[in-house]
Tab-separated table of C-alpha atoms in Angstrom:
chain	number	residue	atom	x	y	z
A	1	UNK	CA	0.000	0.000	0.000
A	2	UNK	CA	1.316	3.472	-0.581
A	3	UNK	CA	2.277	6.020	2.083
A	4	UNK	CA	-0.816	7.813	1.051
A	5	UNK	CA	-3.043	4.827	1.534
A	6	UNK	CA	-1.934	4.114	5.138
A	7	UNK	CA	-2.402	7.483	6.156
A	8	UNK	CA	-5.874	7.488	4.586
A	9	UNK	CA	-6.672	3.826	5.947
A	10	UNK	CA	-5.520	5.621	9.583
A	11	UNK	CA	-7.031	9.168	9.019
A	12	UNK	CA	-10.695	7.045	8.368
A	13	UNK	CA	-10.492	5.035	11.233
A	14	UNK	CA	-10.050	8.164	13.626
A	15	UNK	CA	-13.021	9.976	11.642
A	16	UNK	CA	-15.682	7.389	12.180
A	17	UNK	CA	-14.085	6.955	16.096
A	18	UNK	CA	-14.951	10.595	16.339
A	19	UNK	CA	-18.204	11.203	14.735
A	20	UNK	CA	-20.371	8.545	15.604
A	21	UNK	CA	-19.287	5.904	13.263
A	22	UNK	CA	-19.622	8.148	10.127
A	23	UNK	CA	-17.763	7.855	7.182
A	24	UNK	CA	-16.126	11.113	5.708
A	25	UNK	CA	-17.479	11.971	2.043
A	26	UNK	CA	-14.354	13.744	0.987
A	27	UNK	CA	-10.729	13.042	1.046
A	28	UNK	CA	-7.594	14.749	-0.079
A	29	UNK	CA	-3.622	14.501	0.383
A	30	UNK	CA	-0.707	17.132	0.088
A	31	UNK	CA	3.325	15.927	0.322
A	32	UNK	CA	6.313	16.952	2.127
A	33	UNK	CA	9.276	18.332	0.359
A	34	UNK	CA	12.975	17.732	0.600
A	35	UNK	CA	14.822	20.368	-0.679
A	36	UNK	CA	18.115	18.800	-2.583
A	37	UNK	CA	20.154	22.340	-2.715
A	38	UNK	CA	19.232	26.363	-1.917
A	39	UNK	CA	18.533	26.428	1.169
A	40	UNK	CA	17.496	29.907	2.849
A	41	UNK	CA	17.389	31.068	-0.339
A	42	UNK	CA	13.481	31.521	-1.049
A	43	UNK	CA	12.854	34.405	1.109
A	44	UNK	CA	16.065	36.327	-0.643
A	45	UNK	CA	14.368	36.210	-3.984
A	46	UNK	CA	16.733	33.104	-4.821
A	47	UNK	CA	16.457	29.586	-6.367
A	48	UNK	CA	15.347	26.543	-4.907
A	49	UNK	CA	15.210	22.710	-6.192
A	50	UNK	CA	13.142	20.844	-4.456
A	51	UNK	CA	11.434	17.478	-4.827
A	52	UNK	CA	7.808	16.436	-3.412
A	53	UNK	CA	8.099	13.326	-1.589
A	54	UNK	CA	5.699	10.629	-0.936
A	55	UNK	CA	5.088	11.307	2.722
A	56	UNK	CA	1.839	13.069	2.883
A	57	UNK	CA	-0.890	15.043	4.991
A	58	UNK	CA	-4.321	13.395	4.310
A	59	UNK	CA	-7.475	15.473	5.557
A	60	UNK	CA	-10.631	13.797	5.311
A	61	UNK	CA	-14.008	14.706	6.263
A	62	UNK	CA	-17.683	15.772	5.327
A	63	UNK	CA	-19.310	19.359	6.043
A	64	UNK	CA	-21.869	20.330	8.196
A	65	UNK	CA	-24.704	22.937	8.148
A	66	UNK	CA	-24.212	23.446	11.785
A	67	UNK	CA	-21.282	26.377	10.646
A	68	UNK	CA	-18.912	24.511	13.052
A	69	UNK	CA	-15.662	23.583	12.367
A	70	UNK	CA	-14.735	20.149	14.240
A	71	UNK	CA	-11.443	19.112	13.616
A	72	UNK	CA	-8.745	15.917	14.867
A	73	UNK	CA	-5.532	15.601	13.897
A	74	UNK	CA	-3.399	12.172	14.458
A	75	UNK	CA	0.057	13.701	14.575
A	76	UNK	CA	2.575	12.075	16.352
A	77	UNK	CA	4.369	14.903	18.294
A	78	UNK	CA	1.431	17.805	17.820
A	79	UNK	CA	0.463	19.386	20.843
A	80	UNK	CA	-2.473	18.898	22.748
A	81	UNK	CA	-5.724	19.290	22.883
A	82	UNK	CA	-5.717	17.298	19.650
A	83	UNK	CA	-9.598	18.220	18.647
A	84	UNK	CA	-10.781	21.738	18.011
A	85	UNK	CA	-13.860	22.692	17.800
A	86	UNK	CA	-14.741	27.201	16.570
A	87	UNK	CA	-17.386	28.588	14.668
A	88	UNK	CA	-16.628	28.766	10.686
A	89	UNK	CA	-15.691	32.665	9.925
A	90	UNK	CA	-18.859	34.815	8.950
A	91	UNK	CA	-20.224	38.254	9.073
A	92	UNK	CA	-16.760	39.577	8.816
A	93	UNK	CA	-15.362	37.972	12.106
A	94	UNK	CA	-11.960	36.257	11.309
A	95	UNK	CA	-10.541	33.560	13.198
A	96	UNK	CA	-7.651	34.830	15.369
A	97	UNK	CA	-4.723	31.949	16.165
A	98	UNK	CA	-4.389	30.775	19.641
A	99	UNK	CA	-3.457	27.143	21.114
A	100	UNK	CA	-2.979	24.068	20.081
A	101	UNK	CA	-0.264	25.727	17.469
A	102	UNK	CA	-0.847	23.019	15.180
A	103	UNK	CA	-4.456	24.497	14.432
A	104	UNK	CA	-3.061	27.891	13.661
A	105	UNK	CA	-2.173	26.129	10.354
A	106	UNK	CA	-5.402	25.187	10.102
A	107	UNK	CA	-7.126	28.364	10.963
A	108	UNK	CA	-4.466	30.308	8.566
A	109	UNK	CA	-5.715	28.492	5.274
A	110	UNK	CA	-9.336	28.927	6.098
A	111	UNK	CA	-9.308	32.491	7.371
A	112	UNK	CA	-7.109	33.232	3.846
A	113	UNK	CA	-9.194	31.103	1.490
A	114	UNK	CA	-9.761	32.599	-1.823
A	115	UNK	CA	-13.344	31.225	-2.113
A	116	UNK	CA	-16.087	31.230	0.264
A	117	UNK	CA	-17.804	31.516	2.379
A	118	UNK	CA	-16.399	28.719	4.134
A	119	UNK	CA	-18.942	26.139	5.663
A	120	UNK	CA	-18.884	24.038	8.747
A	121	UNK	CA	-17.554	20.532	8.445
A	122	UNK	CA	-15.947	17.834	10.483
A	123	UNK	CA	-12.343	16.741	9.362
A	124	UNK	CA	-9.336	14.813	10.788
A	125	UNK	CA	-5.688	14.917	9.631
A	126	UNK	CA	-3.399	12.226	9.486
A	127	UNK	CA	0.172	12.197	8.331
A	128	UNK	CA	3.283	10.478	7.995
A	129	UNK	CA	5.607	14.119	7.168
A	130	UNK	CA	7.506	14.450	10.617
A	131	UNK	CA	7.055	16.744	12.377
A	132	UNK	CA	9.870	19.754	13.091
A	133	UNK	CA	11.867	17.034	11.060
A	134	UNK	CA	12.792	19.869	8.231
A	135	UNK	CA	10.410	18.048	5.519
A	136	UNK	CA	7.366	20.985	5.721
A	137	UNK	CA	4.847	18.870	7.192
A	138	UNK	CA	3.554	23.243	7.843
A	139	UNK	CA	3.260	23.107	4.194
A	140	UNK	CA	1.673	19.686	4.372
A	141	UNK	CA	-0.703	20.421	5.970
A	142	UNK	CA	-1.779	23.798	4.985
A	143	UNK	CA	-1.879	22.606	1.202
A	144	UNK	CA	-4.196	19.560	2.401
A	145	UNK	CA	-6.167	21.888	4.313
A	146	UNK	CA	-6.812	24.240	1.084
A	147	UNK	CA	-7.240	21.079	-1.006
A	148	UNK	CA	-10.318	20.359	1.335
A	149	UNK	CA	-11.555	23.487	1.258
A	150	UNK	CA	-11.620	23.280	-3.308
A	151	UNK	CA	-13.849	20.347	-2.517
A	152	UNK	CA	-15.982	22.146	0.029
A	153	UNK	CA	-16.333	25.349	-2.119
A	154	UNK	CA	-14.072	25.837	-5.654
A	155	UNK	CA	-11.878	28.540	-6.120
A	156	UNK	CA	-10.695	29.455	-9.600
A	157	UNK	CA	-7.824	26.674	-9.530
A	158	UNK	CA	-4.855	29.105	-9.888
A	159	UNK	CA	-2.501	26.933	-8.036
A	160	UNK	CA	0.201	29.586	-7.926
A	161	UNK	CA	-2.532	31.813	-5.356
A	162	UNK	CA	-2.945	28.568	-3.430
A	163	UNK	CA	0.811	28.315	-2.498
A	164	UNK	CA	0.678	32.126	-1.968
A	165	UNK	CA	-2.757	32.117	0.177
A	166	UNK	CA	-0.856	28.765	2.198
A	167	UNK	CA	2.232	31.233	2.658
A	168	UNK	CA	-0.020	33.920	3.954
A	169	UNK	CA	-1.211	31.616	6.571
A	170	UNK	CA	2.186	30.870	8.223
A	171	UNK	CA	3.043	34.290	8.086
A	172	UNK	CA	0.054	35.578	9.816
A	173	UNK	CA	-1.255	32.689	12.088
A	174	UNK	CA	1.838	30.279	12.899
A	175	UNK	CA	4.184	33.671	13.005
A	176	UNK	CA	6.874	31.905	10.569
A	177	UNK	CA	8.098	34.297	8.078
A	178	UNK	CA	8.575	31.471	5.431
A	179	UNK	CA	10.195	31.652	1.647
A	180	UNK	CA	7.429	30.144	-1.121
A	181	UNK	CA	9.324	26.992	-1.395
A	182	UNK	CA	7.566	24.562	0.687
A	183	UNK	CA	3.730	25.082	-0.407
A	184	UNK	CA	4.971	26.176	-3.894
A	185	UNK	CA	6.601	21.931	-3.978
A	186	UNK	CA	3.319	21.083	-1.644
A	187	UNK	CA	0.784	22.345	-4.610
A	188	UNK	CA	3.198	21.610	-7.815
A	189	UNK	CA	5.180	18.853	-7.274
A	190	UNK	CA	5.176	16.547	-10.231
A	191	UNK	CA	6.534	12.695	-10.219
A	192	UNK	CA	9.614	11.644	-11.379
A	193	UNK	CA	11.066	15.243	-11.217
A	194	UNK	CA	13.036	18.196	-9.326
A	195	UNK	CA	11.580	21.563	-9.571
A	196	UNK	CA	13.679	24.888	-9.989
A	197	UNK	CA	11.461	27.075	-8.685
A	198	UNK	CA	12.658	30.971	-9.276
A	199	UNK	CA	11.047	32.343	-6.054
A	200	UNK	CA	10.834	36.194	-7.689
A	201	UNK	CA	9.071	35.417	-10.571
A	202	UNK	CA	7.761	31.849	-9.362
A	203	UNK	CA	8.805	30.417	-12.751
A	204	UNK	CA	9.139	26.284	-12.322
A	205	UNK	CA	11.639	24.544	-14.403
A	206	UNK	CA	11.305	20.790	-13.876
A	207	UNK	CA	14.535	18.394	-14.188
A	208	UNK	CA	13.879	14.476	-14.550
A	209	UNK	CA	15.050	12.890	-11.836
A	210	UNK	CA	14.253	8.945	-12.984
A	211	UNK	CA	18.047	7.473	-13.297
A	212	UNK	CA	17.356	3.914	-11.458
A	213	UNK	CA	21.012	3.897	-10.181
A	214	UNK	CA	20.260	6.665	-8.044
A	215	UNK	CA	18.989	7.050	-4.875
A	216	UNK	CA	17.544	10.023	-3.066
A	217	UNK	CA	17.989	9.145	0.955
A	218	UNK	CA	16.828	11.345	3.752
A	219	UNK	CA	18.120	10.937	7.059
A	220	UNK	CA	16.111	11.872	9.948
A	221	UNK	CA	18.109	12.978	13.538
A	222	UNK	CA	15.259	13.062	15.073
A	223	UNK	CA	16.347	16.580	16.744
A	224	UNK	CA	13.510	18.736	16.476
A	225	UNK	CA	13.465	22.055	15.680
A	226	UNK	CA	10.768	24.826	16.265
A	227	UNK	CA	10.625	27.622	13.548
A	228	UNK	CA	8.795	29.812	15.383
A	229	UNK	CA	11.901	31.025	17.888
A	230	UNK	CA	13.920	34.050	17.436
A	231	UNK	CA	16.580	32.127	15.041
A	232	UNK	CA	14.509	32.176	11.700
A	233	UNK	CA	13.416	35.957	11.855
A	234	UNK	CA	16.663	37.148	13.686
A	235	UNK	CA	18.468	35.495	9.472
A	236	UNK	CA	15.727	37.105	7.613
A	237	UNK	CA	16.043	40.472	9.450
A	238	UNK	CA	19.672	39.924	8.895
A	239	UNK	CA	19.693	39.413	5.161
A	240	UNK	CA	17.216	42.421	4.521
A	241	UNK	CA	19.536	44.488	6.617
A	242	UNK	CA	22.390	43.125	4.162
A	243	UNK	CA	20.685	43.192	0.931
A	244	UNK	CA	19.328	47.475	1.919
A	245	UNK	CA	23.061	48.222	3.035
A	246	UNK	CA	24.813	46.741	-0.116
A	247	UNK	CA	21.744	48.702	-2.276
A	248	UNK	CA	19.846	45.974	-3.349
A	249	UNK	CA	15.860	45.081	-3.272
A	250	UNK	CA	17.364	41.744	-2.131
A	251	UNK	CA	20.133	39.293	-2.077
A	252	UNK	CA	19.412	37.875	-5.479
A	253	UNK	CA	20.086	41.219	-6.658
A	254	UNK	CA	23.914	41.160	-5.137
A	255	UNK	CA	27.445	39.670	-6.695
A	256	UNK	CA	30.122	38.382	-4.237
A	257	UNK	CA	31.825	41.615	-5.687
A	258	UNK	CA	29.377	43.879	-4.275
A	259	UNK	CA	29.600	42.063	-1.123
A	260	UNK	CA	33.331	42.420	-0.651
A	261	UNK	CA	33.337	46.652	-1.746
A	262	UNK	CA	30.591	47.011	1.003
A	263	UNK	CA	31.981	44.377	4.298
A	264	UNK	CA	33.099	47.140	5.713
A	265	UNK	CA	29.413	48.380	6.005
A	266	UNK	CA	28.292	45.387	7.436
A	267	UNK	CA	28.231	43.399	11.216
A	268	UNK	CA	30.247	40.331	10.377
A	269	UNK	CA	27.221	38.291	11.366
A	270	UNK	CA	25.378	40.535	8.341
A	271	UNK	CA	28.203	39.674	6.533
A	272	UNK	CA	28.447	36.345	6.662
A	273	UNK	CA	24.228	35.477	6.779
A	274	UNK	CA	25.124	37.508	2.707
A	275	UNK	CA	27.611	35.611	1.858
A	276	UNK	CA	25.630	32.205	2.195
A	277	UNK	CA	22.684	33.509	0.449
A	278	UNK	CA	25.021	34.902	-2.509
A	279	UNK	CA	26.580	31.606	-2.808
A	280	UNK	CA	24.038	29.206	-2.188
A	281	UNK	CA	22.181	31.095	-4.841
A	282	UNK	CA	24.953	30.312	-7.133
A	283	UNK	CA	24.940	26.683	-6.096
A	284	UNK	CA	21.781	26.441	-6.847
A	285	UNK	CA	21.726	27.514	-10.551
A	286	UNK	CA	24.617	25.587	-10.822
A	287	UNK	CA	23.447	22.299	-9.261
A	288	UNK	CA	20.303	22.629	-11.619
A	289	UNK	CA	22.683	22.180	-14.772
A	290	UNK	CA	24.725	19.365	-13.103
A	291	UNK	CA	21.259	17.296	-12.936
A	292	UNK	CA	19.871	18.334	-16.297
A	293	UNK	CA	23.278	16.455	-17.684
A	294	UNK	CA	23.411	13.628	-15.404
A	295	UNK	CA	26.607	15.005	-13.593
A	296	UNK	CA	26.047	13.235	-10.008
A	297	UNK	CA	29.574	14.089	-8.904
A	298	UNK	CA	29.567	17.521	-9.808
A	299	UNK	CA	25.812	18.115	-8.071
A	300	UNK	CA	27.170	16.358	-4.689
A	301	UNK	CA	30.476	18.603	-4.196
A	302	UNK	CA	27.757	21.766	-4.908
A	303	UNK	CA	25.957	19.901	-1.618
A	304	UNK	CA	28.581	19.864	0.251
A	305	UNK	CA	29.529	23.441	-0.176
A	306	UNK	CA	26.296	23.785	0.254
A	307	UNK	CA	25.954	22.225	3.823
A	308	UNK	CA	29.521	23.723	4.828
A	309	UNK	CA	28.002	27.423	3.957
A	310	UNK	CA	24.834	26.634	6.197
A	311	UNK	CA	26.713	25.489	8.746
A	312	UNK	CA	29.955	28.026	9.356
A	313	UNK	CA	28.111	31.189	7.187
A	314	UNK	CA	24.403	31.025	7.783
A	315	UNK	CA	25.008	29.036	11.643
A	316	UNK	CA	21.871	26.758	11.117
A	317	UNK	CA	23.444	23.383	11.434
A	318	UNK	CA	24.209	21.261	14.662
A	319	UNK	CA	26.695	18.593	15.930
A	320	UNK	CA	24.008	15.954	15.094
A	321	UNK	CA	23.564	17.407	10.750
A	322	UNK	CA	26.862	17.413	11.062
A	323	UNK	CA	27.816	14.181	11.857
A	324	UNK	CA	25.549	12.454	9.938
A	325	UNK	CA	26.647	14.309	6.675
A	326	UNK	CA	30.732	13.318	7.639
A	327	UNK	CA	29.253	9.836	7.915
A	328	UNK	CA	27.718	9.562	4.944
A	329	UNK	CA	30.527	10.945	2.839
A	330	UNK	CA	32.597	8.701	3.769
A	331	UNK	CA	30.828	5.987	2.184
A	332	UNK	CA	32.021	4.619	-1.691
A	333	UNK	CA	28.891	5.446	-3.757
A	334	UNK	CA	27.937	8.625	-1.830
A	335	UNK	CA	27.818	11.434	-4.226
A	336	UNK	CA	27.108	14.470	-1.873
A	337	UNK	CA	25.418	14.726	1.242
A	338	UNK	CA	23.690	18.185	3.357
A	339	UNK	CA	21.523	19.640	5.970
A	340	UNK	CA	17.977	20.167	4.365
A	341	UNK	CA	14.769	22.347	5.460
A	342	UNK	CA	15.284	25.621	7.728
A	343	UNK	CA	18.009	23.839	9.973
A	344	UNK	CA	18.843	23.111	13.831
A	345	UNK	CA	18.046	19.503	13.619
A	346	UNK	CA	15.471	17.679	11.562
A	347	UNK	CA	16.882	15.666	8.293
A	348	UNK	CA	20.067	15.416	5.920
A	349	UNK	CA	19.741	14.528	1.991
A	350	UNK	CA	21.973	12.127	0.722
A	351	UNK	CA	22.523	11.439	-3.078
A	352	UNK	CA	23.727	8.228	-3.635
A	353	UNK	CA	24.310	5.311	-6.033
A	354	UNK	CA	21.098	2.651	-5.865
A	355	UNK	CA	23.360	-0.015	-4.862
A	356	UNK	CA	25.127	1.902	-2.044
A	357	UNK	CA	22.300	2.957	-0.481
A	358	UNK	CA	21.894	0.034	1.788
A	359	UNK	CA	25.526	0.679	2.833
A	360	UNK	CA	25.072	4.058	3.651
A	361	UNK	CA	22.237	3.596	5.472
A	362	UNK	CA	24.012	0.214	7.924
A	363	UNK	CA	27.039	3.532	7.977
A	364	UNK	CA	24.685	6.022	9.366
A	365	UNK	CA	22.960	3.239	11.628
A	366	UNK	CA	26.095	1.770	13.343
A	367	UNK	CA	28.200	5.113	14.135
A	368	UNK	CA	25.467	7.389	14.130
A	369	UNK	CA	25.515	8.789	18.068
A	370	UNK	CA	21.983	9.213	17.756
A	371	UNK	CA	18.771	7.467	16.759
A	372	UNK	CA	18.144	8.570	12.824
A	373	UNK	CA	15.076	7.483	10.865
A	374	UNK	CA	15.562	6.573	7.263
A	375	UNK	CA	13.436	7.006	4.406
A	376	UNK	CA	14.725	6.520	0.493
A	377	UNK	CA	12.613	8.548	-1.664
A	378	UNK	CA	11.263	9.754	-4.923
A	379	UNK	CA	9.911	12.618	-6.461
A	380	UNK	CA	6.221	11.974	-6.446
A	381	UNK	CA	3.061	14.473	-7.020
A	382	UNK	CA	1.998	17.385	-5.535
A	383	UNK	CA	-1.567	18.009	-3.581
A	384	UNK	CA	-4.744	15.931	-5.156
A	385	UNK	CA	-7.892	14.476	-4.238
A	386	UNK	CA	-8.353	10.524	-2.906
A	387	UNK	CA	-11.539	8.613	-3.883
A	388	UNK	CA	-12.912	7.020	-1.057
């Protein structure tokens, strides 16, 4: 069965345990992302090249005419109470965020839905994206939840306003000041490829990524992180400060060159935060060719640098990233290996030959100091609708 099936098998047990036996009339799915290179680049104006993966959010459930909103979710790891119950927004009263967080996501979507007005309904979420693992199971769910919502009452379809109404929501209701990436991947993702996504003018180039005799494999620490602490504003306000001292709308905008004439205007932890963002930029664009003509060697070292930068430049890596990424590099078959999502635990991405992958993985097992969860992966679709 596929991931999406168990969660959907799981997310309709929990739905008919908690409303009276019923079975839910609609059901939908969104994925998870990893991002293979350009990281903390989205919210600079930079390039990403992400894959969707086939760990999803499913949402299921039926609407009401009551105009309340009843809601479960099945996380592991989400914080209680794990039902909600509000009134669907009306008259002109929005919905304000509050506790458990993991509504707030919720909440966001529907408050910001393009379409309306919004009716009551019962729902329950189930997923399999980690959570705080660095594989936007935010995004995950706030695509599924809009998803839901299309079947409840249509929009027009765009599916770039989706991504941008799911960003709205975890600015305004979860507090994270997130790049596009992780919906934009979340709404478009497309099976069997990487996406370059140019995240100014949210142009998507896709790149096959179908070679059997490699191996996408994501390495969970199993540190969480929490976006919503001072570290994740404290680089943004960091790299706006950068980009408006060196002259620039933003980072994309900037050359190492311009960097270098202006250090002398900038903190060294301004500095720095710039000189990631420049480069990983670079990597990026660069990484996006070595795929495109099947150079696996040449796309790993950009990961490297890639991970290095992140972790002495833009300070978002820890001991655990760290050591997982040494391990894996030292394995024959490994072609590059690197911190992935917005950092300070969660998952590494490892490119690697098919038949090294089982070695890399026994690697990463026996020396790992932690306990890591493994997943290899493919680039599957973005957000649909199930049949039930």
């Amino acid at each position: 069965m596929s991931s999406s099936g168990c969660v959907l098998v799981d997310a309709r047990r929990v739905f008919a345990e908690s409303f009276g036996g019923a079975e839910p009339q609609l059901g939908v799915f969104a994925p998870g992302r990893v991002n293979l290179i350009g990281e903390h680049t989205d919210y600079n104006g930079g390039f990403v090249l992400p894959m969707a993966l086939p760990l999803v959010t499913v949402l299921v459930g039926t609407p009401t005419s009551d105009g309340k909103i009843s809601i479960v979710t099945t996380a592991e790891g989400a914080d209680a109470p794990h039902r909600v119950e509000f009134e669907a927004p009306q008259d002109g009263r929005p919905l304000t965020p509050g506790n458990p967080s993991w509504a707030n996501y919720v909440k966001g979507v529907i408050q910001h839905y393009r379409a309306g007005p919004v009716p009551g309904f019962n729902a329950v979420i189930a997923s399999d994206v980690p959570l705080g693992g660095g594989l936007s199971s935010s995004a995950s769910l706030e695509v599924a939840t809009y998803t839901f919502l299309q079947q409840l009452c249509p929009d027009d379809g765009d599916p770039v306003q989706k991504a941008l109404s799911c960003q709205r929501a975890e600015h305004t209701f979860a507090g994270v000041p997130c790049g596009i990436m992780d919906q934009f991947i979340s709404v478009l993702g497309r099976e069997g490829h990487a996406l370059l996504i140019d995240c100014r003018s949210l142009e998507v180039t896709p790149l096959p990524l179908t070679d059997p005799g490699l191996v996408v494999l994501i390495t969970n620490s199993n540190v969480r992180h929490e976006l919503t602490g001072s570290e994740y504003p404290a680089r943004r306000r960091q790299c706006e400060e950068a980009a408006k001292a060196l002259g620039k709308e933003s980072l994309r905008d900037a050359s190492l060159g311009d960097l270098e004439a202006l250090k002398a205007c900038l903190t060294e932890e301004c500095y720095r935060r710039a000189r990631h963002v420049i480069t990983e930029i670079a990597r990026t664009t660069s990484a996006a060719r070595a795929l495109k003509a099947g150079d696996y060697r040449a796309f790993g070292k950009l990961m490297v640098q890639s991970h290095n930068s992140l972790r002495d430049d833009y300070e978002v890596s820890c001991p655990e990233l760290d050591e997982l990424v040494s391990l894996a590099l030292e394995v024959s078959g490994v072609y590059g290996s690197r911190m992935t999502g917005g950092g300070f635990g969660g998952c590494t991405v490892t490119l690697v030959e098919a038949s090294a992958a089982d070695r890399t993985k026994q690697q990463l097992q026996e020396k790992f100091s932690g306990s890591a969860t493994f997943y290899i992966t493919k680039p599957s679709e973005g957000a649909g609708v199930l049949l039930l």
